[in-house]
Amino acid sequence: MAEGTLKLNKRVFPHDGLFYVMGMEEADKLMIHEIAAVICMTLFYLAYFYKQVLLAKQGIRTNRLARGQKPVKTMRVEMAVLAATYGMAVIQYGSSGLSRYLVGIPLPKDVRSTGVFLMVIGVAFFIAALATMKDNWRAGVEENQQTVMVIQGVYRISRNPAFVGFDLLYLGSALAMPNVVIFLAAICCILILHLQILQEEKLLPGLFGSAYLDYKKHTPRYLLFF
């Protein structure tokens, strides 16, 4: 009877590439982190594509990455952004469904919970940015684009709240579903998005003049002092 009870209360659970015996309660808690992470990711990407479709109905093409006549360096960075963002989405969902095939990184439950919390904040930042930008939202910047500079709402505390949302989503997912692949991918994506921000900062003064320079002086690139 004792052996039968052990089989009911313990099981070999494949997680992050590591097979080990854990309690049912522990396994369920780990699954909760993955489920919460998947929900956050899905809300984030649904908001992204919903905004694209909404503006497309108004004749606005929001995705301007690697399009038009741009300097070679800018094109390379924007192509890297496209590859990184779509590739990271695949890795994120793969980390939840194919964890048994990946090299795991054992992290405490509290760290995983922190990861989910960062993802929630990232989703909130991203949706707030989309809502505040209204019809002015674009992925990428062009020298001749017809948009209005937005400095209200969440843009009062960050010049790039949508990028903050991406970064928090990537970092949070790496903590919530830790494995070597997603950690490396998150670091690469955050660096590539930073390069994109630097590219945009070179073009924005030409679009909005001294108003942008004044805004840049008083508003952090990310948050607080960053």
mmCIF file with all atom_site columns, C-alpha atoms in Angstrom:
data_model
loop_
_atom_site.group_PDB
_atom_site.id
_atom_site.type_symbol
_atom_site.label_atom_id
_atom_site.label_alt_id
_atom_site.label_comp_id
_atom_site.label_asym_id
_atom_site.label_entity_id
_atom_site.label_seq_id
_atom_site.pdbx_PDB_ins_code
_atom_site.Cartn_x
_atom_site.Cartn_y
_atom_site.Cartn_z
_atom_site.occupancy
_atom_site.B_iso_or_equiv
_atom_site.pdbx_formal_charge
_atom_site.auth_seq_id
_atom_site.auth_comp_id
_atom_site.auth_asym_id
_atom_site.auth_atom_id
_atom_site.pdbx_PDB_model_num
ATOM 1   C CA . MET A 1 1   ? 0.000  0.000  0.000   1.00 0.00 ? 1   MET A CA 1
ATOM 2   C CA . ALA A 1 2   ? 2.833  2.362  0.831   1.00 0.00 ? 2   ALA A CA 1
ATOM 3   C CA . GLU A 1 3   ? 4.382  1.781  -2.578  1.00 0.00 ? 3   GLU A CA 1
ATOM 4   C CA . GLY A 1 4   ? 1.060  2.404  -4.299  1.00 0.00 ? 4   GLY A CA 1
ATOM 5   C CA . THR A 1 5   ? 0.612  5.614  -2.345  1.00 0.00 ? 5   THR A CA 1
ATOM 6   C CA . LEU A 1 6   ? 4.069  6.761  -3.407  1.00 0.00 ? 6   LEU A CA 1
ATOM 7   C CA . LYS A 1 7   ? 3.171  6.266  -7.071  1.00 0.00 ? 7   LYS A CA 1
ATOM 8   C CA . LEU A 1 8   ? 0.028  8.317  -6.622  1.00 0.00 ? 8   LEU A CA 1
ATOM 9   C CA . ASN A 1 9   ? 1.742  11.216 -4.880  1.00 0.00 ? 9   ASN A CA 1
ATOM 10  C CA . LYS A 1 10  ? 5.039  11.261 -6.785  1.00 0.00 ? 10  LYS A CA 1
ATOM 11  C CA . ARG A 1 11  ? 5.813  11.122 -10.458 1.00 0.00 ? 11  ARG A CA 1
ATOM 12  C CA . VAL A 1 12  ? 8.649  11.503 -12.885 1.00 0.00 ? 12  VAL A CA 1
ATOM 13  C CA . PHE A 1 13  ? 7.997  14.925 -14.397 1.00 0.00 ? 13  PHE A CA 1
ATOM 14  C CA . PRO A 1 14  ? 9.832  16.129 -17.519 1.00 0.00 ? 14  PRO A CA 1
ATOM 15  C CA . HIS A 1 15  ? 10.638 19.794 -17.125 1.00 0.00 ? 15  HIS A CA 1
ATOM 16  C CA . ASP A 1 16  ? 13.223 21.938 -18.882 1.00 0.00 ? 16  ASP A CA 1
ATOM 17  C CA . GLY A 1 17  ? 15.100 18.926 -20.138 1.00 0.00 ? 17  GLY A CA 1
ATOM 18  C CA . LEU A 1 18  ? 15.553 17.441 -16.629 1.00 0.00 ? 18  LEU A CA 1
ATOM 19  C CA . PHE A 1 19  ? 13.747 14.239 -15.601 1.00 0.00 ? 19  PHE A CA 1
ATOM 20  C CA . TYR A 1 20  ? 13.386 13.955 -11.861 1.00 0.00 ? 20  TYR A CA 1
ATOM 21  C CA . VAL A 1 21  ? 10.935 12.739 -9.244  1.00 0.00 ? 21  VAL A CA 1
ATOM 22  C CA . MET A 1 22  ? 8.896  15.510 -7.705  1.00 0.00 ? 22  MET A CA 1
ATOM 23  C CA . GLY A 1 23  ? 5.728  15.815 -5.699  1.00 0.00 ? 23  GLY A CA 1
ATOM 24  C CA . MET A 1 24  ? 2.459  16.334 -7.514  1.00 0.00 ? 24  MET A CA 1
ATOM 25  C CA . GLU A 1 25  ? 2.014  19.688 -5.772  1.00 0.00 ? 25  GLU A CA 1
ATOM 26  C CA . GLU A 1 26  ? 5.449  20.881 -6.904  1.00 0.00 ? 26  GLU A CA 1
ATOM 27  C CA . ALA A 1 27  ? 4.797  19.756 -10.470 1.00 0.00 ? 27  ALA A CA 1
ATOM 28  C CA . ASP A 1 28  ? 1.449  21.551 -10.514 1.00 0.00 ? 28  ASP A CA 1
ATOM 29  C CA . LYS A 1 29  ? 3.082  24.785 -9.324  1.00 0.00 ? 29  LYS A CA 1
ATOM 30  C CA . LEU A 1 30  ? 5.634  24.621 -12.127 1.00 0.00 ? 30  LEU A CA 1
ATOM 31  C CA . MET A 1 31  ? 2.874  24.024 -14.643 1.00 0.00 ? 31  MET A CA 1
ATOM 32  C CA . ILE A 1 32  ? 1.046  27.074 -13.281 1.00 0.00 ? 32  ILE A CA 1
ATOM 33  C CA . HIS A 1 33  ? 4.060  29.248 -14.131 1.00 0.00 ? 33  HIS A CA 1
ATOM 34  C CA . GLU A 1 34  ? 4.114  27.943 -17.688 1.00 0.00 ? 34  GLU A CA 1
ATOM 35  C CA . ILE A 1 35  ? 0.362  28.376 -18.130 1.00 0.00 ? 35  ILE A CA 1
ATOM 36  C CA . ALA A 1 36  ? 0.530  31.945 -16.787 1.00 0.00 ? 36  ALA A CA 1
ATOM 37  C CA . ALA A 1 37  ? 3.457  32.680 -19.118 1.00 0.00 ? 37  ALA A CA 1
ATOM 38  C CA . VAL A 1 38  ? 1.549  31.358 -22.142 1.00 0.00 ? 38  VAL A CA 1
ATOM 39  C CA . ILE A 1 39  ? -1.477 33.498 -21.242 1.00 0.00 ? 39  ILE A CA 1
ATOM 40  C CA . CYS A 1 40  ? 0.726  36.615 -20.994 1.00 0.00 ? 40  CYS A CA 1
ATOM 41  C CA . MET A 1 41  ? 2.442  35.885 -24.299 1.00 0.00 ? 41  MET A CA 1
ATOM 42  C CA . THR A 1 42  ? -0.858 35.266 -26.056 1.00 0.00 ? 42  THR A CA 1
ATOM 43  C CA . LEU A 1 43  ? -2.381 38.518 -24.771 1.00 0.00 ? 43  LEU A CA 1
ATOM 44  C CA . PHE A 1 44  ? 0.731  40.418 -25.854 1.00 0.00 ? 44  PHE A CA 1
ATOM 45  C CA . TYR A 1 45  ? 0.840  39.051 -29.387 1.00 0.00 ? 45  TYR A CA 1
ATOM 46  C CA . LEU A 1 46  ? -2.934 39.270 -29.848 1.00 0.00 ? 46  LEU A CA 1
ATOM 47  C CA . ALA A 1 47  ? -2.757 42.964 -28.924 1.00 0.00 ? 47  ALA A CA 1
ATOM 48  C CA . TYR A 1 48  ? 0.064  43.433 -31.433 1.00 0.00 ? 48  TYR A CA 1
ATOM 49  C CA . PHE A 1 49  ? -1.765 41.835 -34.350 1.00 0.00 ? 49  PHE A CA 1
ATOM 50  C CA . TYR A 1 50  ? -5.140 43.312 -33.387 1.00 0.00 ? 50  TYR A CA 1
ATOM 51  C CA . LYS A 1 51  ? -3.625 46.809 -33.589 1.00 0.00 ? 51  LYS A CA 1
ATOM 52  C CA . GLN A 1 52  ? -2.117 45.990 -36.975 1.00 0.00 ? 52  GLN A CA 1
ATOM 53  C CA . VAL A 1 53  ? -5.462 44.772 -38.324 1.00 0.00 ? 53  VAL A CA 1
ATOM 54  C CA . LEU A 1 54  ? -7.332 47.724 -36.841 1.00 0.00 ? 54  LEU A CA 1
ATOM 55  C CA . LEU A 1 55  ? -5.054 50.260 -38.517 1.00 0.00 ? 55  LEU A CA 1
ATOM 56  C CA . ALA A 1 56  ? -4.914 48.259 -41.751 1.00 0.00 ? 56  ALA A CA 1
ATOM 57  C CA . LYS A 1 57  ? -8.679 48.762 -42.076 1.00 0.00 ? 57  LYS A CA 1
ATOM 58  C CA . GLN A 1 58  ? -7.947 52.505 -42.078 1.00 0.00 ? 58  GLN A CA 1
ATOM 59  C CA . GLY A 1 59  ? -5.386 52.065 -44.824 1.00 0.00 ? 59  GLY A CA 1
ATOM 60  C CA . ILE A 1 60  ? -2.419 52.405 -42.458 1.00 0.00 ? 60  ILE A CA 1
ATOM 61  C CA . ARG A 1 61  ? 0.460  49.952 -42.836 1.00 0.00 ? 61  ARG A CA 1
ATOM 62  C CA . THR A 1 62  ? 2.016  49.787 -39.400 1.00 0.00 ? 62  THR A CA 1
ATOM 63  C CA . ASN A 1 63  ? 4.940  47.472 -40.142 1.00 0.00 ? 63  ASN A CA 1
ATOM 64  C CA . ARG A 1 64  ? 7.614  49.688 -41.693 1.00 0.00 ? 64  ARG A CA 1
ATOM 65  C CA . LEU A 1 65  ? 10.561 47.524 -40.680 1.00 0.00 ? 65  LEU A CA 1
ATOM 66  C CA . ALA A 1 66  ? 13.040 46.844 -43.499 1.00 0.00 ? 66  ALA A CA 1
ATOM 67  C CA . ARG A 1 67  ? 10.804 48.636 -46.019 1.00 0.00 ? 67  ARG A CA 1
ATOM 68  C CA . GLY A 1 68  ? 11.453 51.562 -48.335 1.00 0.00 ? 68  GLY A CA 1
ATOM 69  C CA . GLN A 1 69  ? 14.713 53.327 -49.032 1.00 0.00 ? 69  GLN A CA 1
ATOM 70  C CA . LYS A 1 70  ? 16.828 53.250 -45.886 1.00 0.00 ? 70  LYS A CA 1
ATOM 71  C CA . PRO A 1 71  ? 20.555 53.175 -45.138 1.00 0.00 ? 71  PRO A CA 1
ATOM 72  C CA . VAL A 1 72  ? 22.129 49.726 -45.258 1.00 0.00 ? 72  VAL A CA 1
ATOM 73  C CA . LYS A 1 73  ? 22.859 49.696 -41.534 1.00 0.00 ? 73  LYS A CA 1
ATOM 74  C CA . THR A 1 74  ? 19.276 50.597 -40.703 1.00 0.00 ? 74  THR A CA 1
ATOM 75  C CA . MET A 1 75  ? 17.956 47.871 -42.997 1.00 0.00 ? 75  MET A CA 1
ATOM 76  C CA . ARG A 1 76  ? 20.217 45.296 -41.359 1.00 0.00 ? 76  ARG A CA 1
ATOM 77  C CA . VAL A 1 77  ? 19.098 46.254 -37.873 1.00 0.00 ? 77  VAL A CA 1
ATOM 78  C CA . GLU A 1 78  ? 15.421 46.182 -38.850 1.00 0.00 ? 78  GLU A CA 1
ATOM 79  C CA . MET A 1 79  ? 15.788 42.803 -40.547 1.00 0.00 ? 79  MET A CA 1
ATOM 80  C CA . ALA A 1 80  ? 17.411 41.553 -37.342 1.00 0.00 ? 80  ALA A CA 1
ATOM 81  C CA . VAL A 1 81  ? 14.460 42.943 -35.360 1.00 0.00 ? 81  VAL A CA 1
ATOM 82  C CA . LEU A 1 82  ? 12.004 41.054 -37.557 1.00 0.00 ? 82  LEU A CA 1
ATOM 83  C CA . ALA A 1 83  ? 13.958 37.818 -37.237 1.00 0.00 ? 83  ALA A CA 1
ATOM 84  C CA . ALA A 1 84  ? 14.415 38.266 -33.487 1.00 0.00 ? 84  ALA A CA 1
ATOM 85  C CA . THR A 1 85  ? 10.807 39.080 -32.623 1.00 0.00 ? 85  THR A CA 1
ATOM 86  C CA . TYR A 1 86  ? 9.240  36.306 -34.693 1.00 0.00 ? 86  TYR A CA 1
ATOM 87  C CA . GLY A 1 87  ? 11.948 33.845 -33.687 1.00 0.00 ? 87  GLY A CA 1
ATOM 88  C CA . MET A 1 88  ? 11.537 34.685 -30.007 1.00 0.00 ? 88  MET A CA 1
ATOM 89  C CA . ALA A 1 89  ? 7.795  34.039 -30.190 1.00 0.00 ? 89  ALA A CA 1
ATOM 90  C CA . VAL A 1 90  ? 8.500  30.545 -31.538 1.00 0.00 ? 90  VAL A CA 1
ATOM 91  C CA . ILE A 1 91  ? 11.074 29.925 -28.792 1.00 0.00 ? 91  ILE A CA 1
ATOM 92  C CA . GLN A 1 92  ? 8.711  31.167 -26.088 1.00 0.00 ? 92  GLN A CA 1
ATOM 93  C CA . TYR A 1 93  ? 5.876  28.872 -27.068 1.00 0.00 ? 93  TYR A CA 1
ATOM 94  C CA . GLY A 1 94  ? 8.348  26.056 -27.682 1.00 0.00 ? 94  GLY A CA 1
ATOM 95  C CA . SER A 1 95  ? 9.716  26.493 -24.155 1.00 0.00 ? 95  SER A CA 1
ATOM 96  C CA . SER A 1 96  ? 6.263  25.784 -22.758 1.00 0.00 ? 96  SER A CA 1
ATOM 97  C CA . GLY A 1 97  ? 5.413  22.821 -24.980 1.00 0.00 ? 97  GLY A CA 1
ATOM 98  C CA . LEU A 1 98  ? 8.795  21.234 -25.697 1.00 0.00 ? 98  LEU A CA 1
ATOM 99  C CA . SER A 1 99  ? 10.587 21.761 -22.389 1.00 0.00 ? 99  SER A CA 1
ATOM 100 C CA . ARG A 1 100 ? 11.598 18.102 -22.120 1.00 0.00 ? 100 ARG A CA 1
ATOM 101 C CA . TYR A 1 101 ? 13.880 18.529 -25.148 1.00 0.00 ? 101 TYR A CA 1
ATOM 102 C CA . LEU A 1 102 ? 15.659 21.661 -23.889 1.00 0.00 ? 102 LEU A CA 1
ATOM 103 C CA . VAL A 1 103 ? 18.548 22.079 -21.475 1.00 0.00 ? 103 VAL A CA 1
ATOM 104 C CA . GLY A 1 104 ? 16.916 23.415 -18.354 1.00 0.00 ? 104 GLY A CA 1
ATOM 105 C CA . ILE A 1 105 ? 18.130 25.999 -15.835 1.00 0.00 ? 105 ILE A CA 1
ATOM 106 C CA . PRO A 1 106 ? 16.823 25.170 -12.344 1.00 0.00 ? 106 PRO A CA 1
ATOM 107 C CA . LEU A 1 107 ? 15.441 28.300 -10.707 1.00 0.00 ? 107 LEU A CA 1
ATOM 108 C CA . PRO A 1 108 ? 13.497 28.707 -7.444  1.00 0.00 ? 108 PRO A CA 1
ATOM 109 C CA . LYS A 1 109 ? 9.726  29.047 -7.667  1.00 0.00 ? 109 LYS A CA 1
ATOM 110 C CA . ASP A 1 110 ? 9.939  32.637 -6.414  1.00 0.00 ? 110 ASP A CA 1
ATOM 111 C CA . VAL A 1 111 ? 12.182 33.559 -9.347  1.00 0.00 ? 111 VAL A CA 1
ATOM 112 C CA . ARG A 1 112 ? 9.743  31.939 -11.764 1.00 0.00 ? 112 ARG A CA 1
ATOM 113 C CA . SER A 1 113 ? 6.906  33.873 -10.134 1.00 0.00 ? 113 SER A CA 1
ATOM 114 C CA . THR A 1 114 ? 8.914  37.061 -10.555 1.00 0.00 ? 114 THR A CA 1
ATOM 115 C CA . GLY A 1 115 ? 9.239  36.189 -14.236 1.00 0.00 ? 115 GLY A CA 1
ATOM 116 C CA . VAL A 1 116 ? 5.474  35.919 -14.607 1.00 0.00 ? 116 VAL A CA 1
ATOM 117 C CA . PHE A 1 117 ? 5.075  39.242 -12.783 1.00 0.00 ? 117 PHE A CA 1
ATOM 118 C CA . LEU A 1 118 ? 7.497  40.924 -15.204 1.00 0.00 ? 118 LEU A CA 1
ATOM 119 C CA . MET A 1 119 ? 5.513  39.503 -18.117 1.00 0.00 ? 119 MET A CA 1
ATOM 120 C CA . VAL A 1 120 ? 2.275  40.937 -16.715 1.00 0.00 ? 120 VAL A CA 1
ATOM 121 C CA . ILE A 1 121 ? 3.907  44.372 -16.377 1.00 0.00 ? 121 ILE A CA 1
ATOM 122 C CA . GLY A 1 122 ? 5.296  44.030 -19.902 1.00 0.00 ? 122 GLY A CA 1
ATOM 123 C CA . VAL A 1 123 ? 1.859  43.267 -21.334 1.00 0.00 ? 123 VAL A CA 1
ATOM 124 C CA . ALA A 1 124 ? 0.406  46.253 -19.478 1.00 0.00 ? 124 ALA A CA 1
ATOM 125 C CA . PHE A 1 125 ? 3.136  48.585 -20.777 1.00 0.00 ? 125 PHE A CA 1
ATOM 126 C CA . PHE A 1 126 ? 2.735  47.361 -24.342 1.00 0.00 ? 126 PHE A CA 1
ATOM 127 C CA . ILE A 1 127 ? -1.049 47.664 -24.424 1.00 0.00 ? 127 ILE A CA 1
ATOM 128 C CA . ALA A 1 128 ? -0.854 51.104 -22.797 1.00 0.00 ? 128 ALA A CA 1
ATOM 129 C CA . ALA A 1 129 ? 1.637  52.180 -25.481 1.00 0.00 ? 129 ALA A CA 1
ATOM 130 C CA . LEU A 1 130 ? -0.604 50.916 -28.305 1.00 0.00 ? 130 LEU A CA 1
ATOM 131 C CA . ALA A 1 131 ? -3.651 52.645 -26.842 1.00 0.00 ? 131 ALA A CA 1
ATOM 132 C CA . THR A 1 132 ? -1.809 55.935 -26.311 1.00 0.00 ? 132 THR A CA 1
ATOM 133 C CA . MET A 1 133 ? -0.286 55.999 -29.801 1.00 0.00 ? 133 MET A CA 1
ATOM 134 C CA . LYS A 1 134 ? -3.707 55.505 -31.435 1.00 0.00 ? 134 LYS A CA 1
ATOM 135 C CA . ASP A 1 135 ? -3.286 55.952 -35.222 1.00 0.00 ? 135 ASP A CA 1
ATOM 136 C CA . ASN A 1 136 ? 0.354  57.020 -34.861 1.00 0.00 ? 136 ASN A CA 1
ATOM 137 C CA . TRP A 1 137 ? 1.723  53.594 -33.961 1.00 0.00 ? 137 TRP A CA 1
ATOM 138 C CA . ARG A 1 138 ? 4.358  52.250 -36.356 1.00 0.00 ? 138 ARG A CA 1
ATOM 139 C CA . ALA A 1 139 ? 6.913  49.456 -36.203 1.00 0.00 ? 139 ALA A CA 1
ATOM 140 C CA . GLY A 1 140 ? 9.992  51.211 -37.534 1.00 0.00 ? 140 GLY A CA 1
ATOM 141 C CA . VAL A 1 141 ? 10.559 54.826 -38.546 1.00 0.00 ? 141 VAL A CA 1
ATOM 142 C CA . GLU A 1 142 ? 10.671 56.419 -41.996 1.00 0.00 ? 142 GLU A CA 1
ATOM 143 C CA . GLU A 1 143 ? 11.902 59.898 -42.828 1.00 0.00 ? 143 GLU A CA 1
ATOM 144 C CA . ASN A 1 144 ? 8.676  60.832 -44.634 1.00 0.00 ? 144 ASN A CA 1
ATOM 145 C CA . GLN A 1 145 ? 6.116  59.231 -42.336 1.00 0.00 ? 145 GLN A CA 1
ATOM 146 C CA . GLN A 1 146 ? 3.048  61.261 -41.436 1.00 0.00 ? 146 GLN A CA 1
ATOM 147 C CA . THR A 1 147 ? 2.611  60.857 -37.694 1.00 0.00 ? 147 THR A CA 1
ATOM 148 C CA . VAL A 1 148 ? 2.222  63.046 -34.637 1.00 0.00 ? 148 VAL A CA 1
ATOM 149 C CA . MET A 1 149 ? 4.683  62.920 -31.744 1.00 0.00 ? 149 MET A CA 1
ATOM 150 C CA . VAL A 1 150 ? 2.999  61.362 -28.724 1.00 0.00 ? 150 VAL A CA 1
ATOM 151 C CA . ILE A 1 151 ? 4.226  62.404 -25.271 1.00 0.00 ? 151 ILE A CA 1
ATOM 152 C CA . GLN A 1 152 ? 1.184  61.838 -23.066 1.00 0.00 ? 152 GLN A CA 1
ATOM 153 C CA . GLY A 1 153 ? 0.064  58.839 -21.050 1.00 0.00 ? 153 GLY A CA 1
ATOM 154 C CA . VAL A 1 154 ? 2.705  56.156 -20.560 1.00 0.00 ? 154 VAL A CA 1
ATOM 155 C CA . TYR A 1 155 ? 5.023  58.154 -22.847 1.00 0.00 ? 155 TYR A CA 1
ATOM 156 C CA . ARG A 1 156 ? 5.459  60.642 -20.016 1.00 0.00 ? 156 ARG A CA 1
ATOM 157 C CA . ILE A 1 157 ? 7.573  58.120 -18.100 1.00 0.00 ? 157 ILE A CA 1
ATOM 158 C CA . SER A 1 158 ? 9.284  56.371 -21.026 1.00 0.00 ? 158 SER A CA 1
ATOM 159 C CA . ARG A 1 159 ? 10.188 57.318 -24.577 1.00 0.00 ? 159 ARG A CA 1
ATOM 160 C CA . ASN A 1 160 ? 9.884  53.681 -25.608 1.00 0.00 ? 160 ASN A CA 1
ATOM 161 C CA . PRO A 1 161 ? 7.162  51.972 -23.536 1.00 0.00 ? 161 PRO A CA 1
ATOM 162 C CA . ALA A 1 162 ? 6.411  49.443 -26.290 1.00 0.00 ? 162 ALA A CA 1
ATOM 163 C CA . PHE A 1 163 ? 10.062 48.352 -26.273 1.00 0.00 ? 163 PHE A CA 1
ATOM 164 C CA . VAL A 1 164 ? 9.934  48.217 -22.467 1.00 0.00 ? 164 VAL A CA 1
ATOM 165 C CA . GLY A 1 165 ? 6.977  45.875 -22.879 1.00 0.00 ? 165 GLY A CA 1
ATOM 166 C CA . PHE A 1 166 ? 8.929  43.641 -25.249 1.00 0.00 ? 166 PHE A CA 1
ATOM 167 C CA . ASP A 1 167 ? 11.969 43.569 -22.959 1.00 0.00 ? 167 ASP A CA 1
ATOM 168 C CA . LEU A 1 168 ? 9.932  42.688 -19.870 1.00 0.00 ? 168 LEU A CA 1
ATOM 169 C CA . LEU A 1 169 ? 8.058  39.987 -21.786 1.00 0.00 ? 169 LEU A CA 1
ATOM 170 C CA . TYR A 1 170 ? 11.317 38.442 -22.990 1.00 0.00 ? 170 TYR A CA 1
ATOM 171 C CA . LEU A 1 171 ? 13.095 38.648 -19.642 1.00 0.00 ? 171 LEU A CA 1
ATOM 172 C CA . GLY A 1 172 ? 10.027 37.430 -17.766 1.00 0.00 ? 172 GLY A CA 1
ATOM 173 C CA . SER A 1 173 ? 9.488  34.438 -20.042 1.00 0.00 ? 173 SER A CA 1
ATOM 174 C CA . ALA A 1 174 ? 13.142 33.426 -19.624 1.00 0.00 ? 174 ALA A CA 1
ATOM 175 C CA . LEU A 1 175 ? 12.673 33.418 -15.837 1.00 0.00 ? 175 LEU A CA 1
ATOM 176 C CA . ALA A 1 176 ? 9.256  31.763 -15.860 1.00 0.00 ? 176 ALA A CA 1
ATOM 177 C CA . MET A 1 177 ? 10.246 28.974 -18.288 1.00 0.00 ? 177 MET A CA 1
ATOM 178 C CA . PRO A 1 178 ? 14.034 28.841 -17.836 1.00 0.00 ? 178 PRO A CA 1
ATOM 179 C CA . ASN A 1 179 ? 16.185 26.990 -20.315 1.00 0.00 ? 179 ASN A CA 1
ATOM 180 C CA . VAL A 1 180 ? 19.423 27.794 -22.098 1.00 0.00 ? 180 VAL A CA 1
ATOM 181 C CA . VAL A 1 181 ? 17.782 28.558 -25.456 1.00 0.00 ? 181 VAL A CA 1
ATOM 182 C CA . ILE A 1 182 ? 15.244 31.083 -24.186 1.00 0.00 ? 182 ILE A CA 1
ATOM 183 C CA . PHE A 1 183 ? 17.824 32.821 -21.968 1.00 0.00 ? 183 PHE A CA 1
ATOM 184 C CA . LEU A 1 184 ? 20.235 33.328 -24.864 1.00 0.00 ? 184 LEU A CA 1
ATOM 185 C CA . ALA A 1 185 ? 17.408 34.360 -27.186 1.00 0.00 ? 185 ALA A CA 1
ATOM 186 C CA . ALA A 1 186 ? 16.075 36.886 -24.666 1.00 0.00 ? 186 ALA A CA 1
ATOM 187 C CA . ILE A 1 187 ? 19.495 38.520 -24.289 1.00 0.00 ? 187 ILE A CA 1
ATOM 188 C CA . CYS A 1 188 ? 19.969 38.704 -28.064 1.00 0.00 ? 188 CYS A CA 1
ATOM 189 C CA . CYS A 1 189 ? 16.488 40.138 -28.637 1.00 0.00 ? 189 CYS A CA 1
ATOM 190 C CA . ILE A 1 190 ? 16.886 42.820 -25.977 1.00 0.00 ? 190 ILE A CA 1
ATOM 191 C CA . LEU A 1 191 ? 20.214 43.895 -27.505 1.00 0.00 ? 191 LEU A CA 1
ATOM 192 C CA . ILE A 1 192 ? 18.754 43.976 -31.027 1.00 0.00 ? 192 ILE A CA 1
ATOM 193 C CA . LEU A 1 193 ? 15.768 46.042 -29.885 1.00 0.00 ? 193 LEU A CA 1
ATOM 194 C CA . HIS A 1 194 ? 18.204 48.456 -28.231 1.00 0.00 ? 194 HIS A CA 1
ATOM 195 C CA . LEU A 1 195 ? 19.990 48.880 -31.564 1.00 0.00 ? 195 LEU A CA 1
ATOM 196 C CA . GLN A 1 196 ? 16.626 49.617 -33.167 1.00 0.00 ? 196 GLN A CA 1
ATOM 197 C CA . ILE A 1 197 ? 15.938 52.308 -30.585 1.00 0.00 ? 197 ILE A CA 1
ATOM 198 C CA . LEU A 1 198 ? 19.302 53.918 -31.329 1.00 0.00 ? 198 LEU A CA 1
ATOM 199 C CA . GLN A 1 199 ? 18.482 53.915 -35.049 1.00 0.00 ? 199 GLN A CA 1
ATOM 200 C CA . GLU A 1 200 ? 15.113 55.554 -34.443 1.00 0.00 ? 200 GLU A CA 1
ATOM 201 C CA . GLU A 1 201 ? 16.623 58.196 -32.182 1.00 0.00 ? 201 GLU A CA 1
ATOM 202 C CA . LYS A 1 202 ? 18.759 59.363 -35.105 1.00 0.00 ? 202 LYS A CA 1
ATOM 203 C CA . LEU A 1 203 ? 15.692 59.878 -37.317 1.00 0.00 ? 203 LEU A CA 1
ATOM 204 C CA . LEU A 1 204 ? 13.190 61.343 -34.861 1.00 0.00 ? 204 LEU A CA 1
ATOM 205 C CA . PRO A 1 205 ? 14.789 64.802 -34.564 1.00 0.00 ? 205 PRO A CA 1
ATOM 206 C CA . GLY A 1 206 ? 14.382 65.146 -38.334 1.00 0.00 ? 206 GLY A CA 1
ATOM 207 C CA . LEU A 1 207 ? 10.689 64.319 -38.035 1.00 0.00 ? 207 LEU A CA 1
ATOM 208 C CA . PHE A 1 208 ? 9.769  66.344 -34.966 1.00 0.00 ? 208 PHE A CA 1
ATOM 209 C CA . GLY A 1 209 ? 12.581 68.848 -34.587 1.00 0.00 ? 209 GLY A CA 1
ATOM 210 C CA . SER A 1 210 ? 13.311 70.639 -31.311 1.00 0.00 ? 210 SER A CA 1
ATOM 211 C CA . ALA A 1 211 ? 10.125 69.257 -29.730 1.00 0.00 ? 211 ALA A CA 1
ATOM 212 C CA . TYR A 1 212 ? 11.616 65.776 -29.770 1.00 0.00 ? 212 TYR A CA 1
ATOM 213 C CA . LEU A 1 213 ? 14.992 66.968 -28.504 1.00 0.00 ? 213 LEU A CA 1
ATOM 214 C CA . ASP A 1 214 ? 13.291 68.643 -25.541 1.00 0.00 ? 214 ASP A CA 1
ATOM 215 C CA . TYR A 1 215 ? 11.209 65.516 -24.915 1.00 0.00 ? 215 TYR A CA 1
ATOM 216 C CA . LYS A 1 216 ? 14.355 63.370 -25.104 1.00 0.00 ? 216 LYS A CA 1
ATOM 217 C CA . LYS A 1 217 ? 16.082 65.600 -22.573 1.00 0.00 ? 217 LYS A CA 1
ATOM 218 C CA . HIS A 1 218 ? 13.338 65.223 -19.945 1.00 0.00 ? 218 HIS A CA 1
ATOM 219 C CA . THR A 1 219 ? 12.098 61.646 -20.511 1.00 0.00 ? 219 THR A CA 1
ATOM 220 C CA . PRO A 1 220 ? 14.164 58.465 -20.022 1.00 0.00 ? 220 PRO A CA 1
ATOM 221 C CA . ARG A 1 221 ? 14.778 56.084 -22.904 1.00 0.00 ? 221 ARG A CA 1
ATOM 222 C CA . TYR A 1 222 ? 13.398 53.179 -20.882 1.00 0.00 ? 222 TYR A CA 1
ATOM 223 C CA . LEU A 1 223 ? 12.412 53.899 -17.279 1.00 0.00 ? 223 LEU A CA 1
ATOM 224 C CA . LEU A 1 224 ? 13.717 55.986 -14.416 1.00 0.00 ? 224 LEU A CA 1
ATOM 225 C CA . PHE A 1 225 ? 17.396 56.767 -15.152 1.00 0.00 ? 225 PHE A CA 1
ATOM 226 C CA . PHE A 1 226 ? 17.820 54.365 -18.070 1.00 0.00 ? 226 PHE A CA 1
#
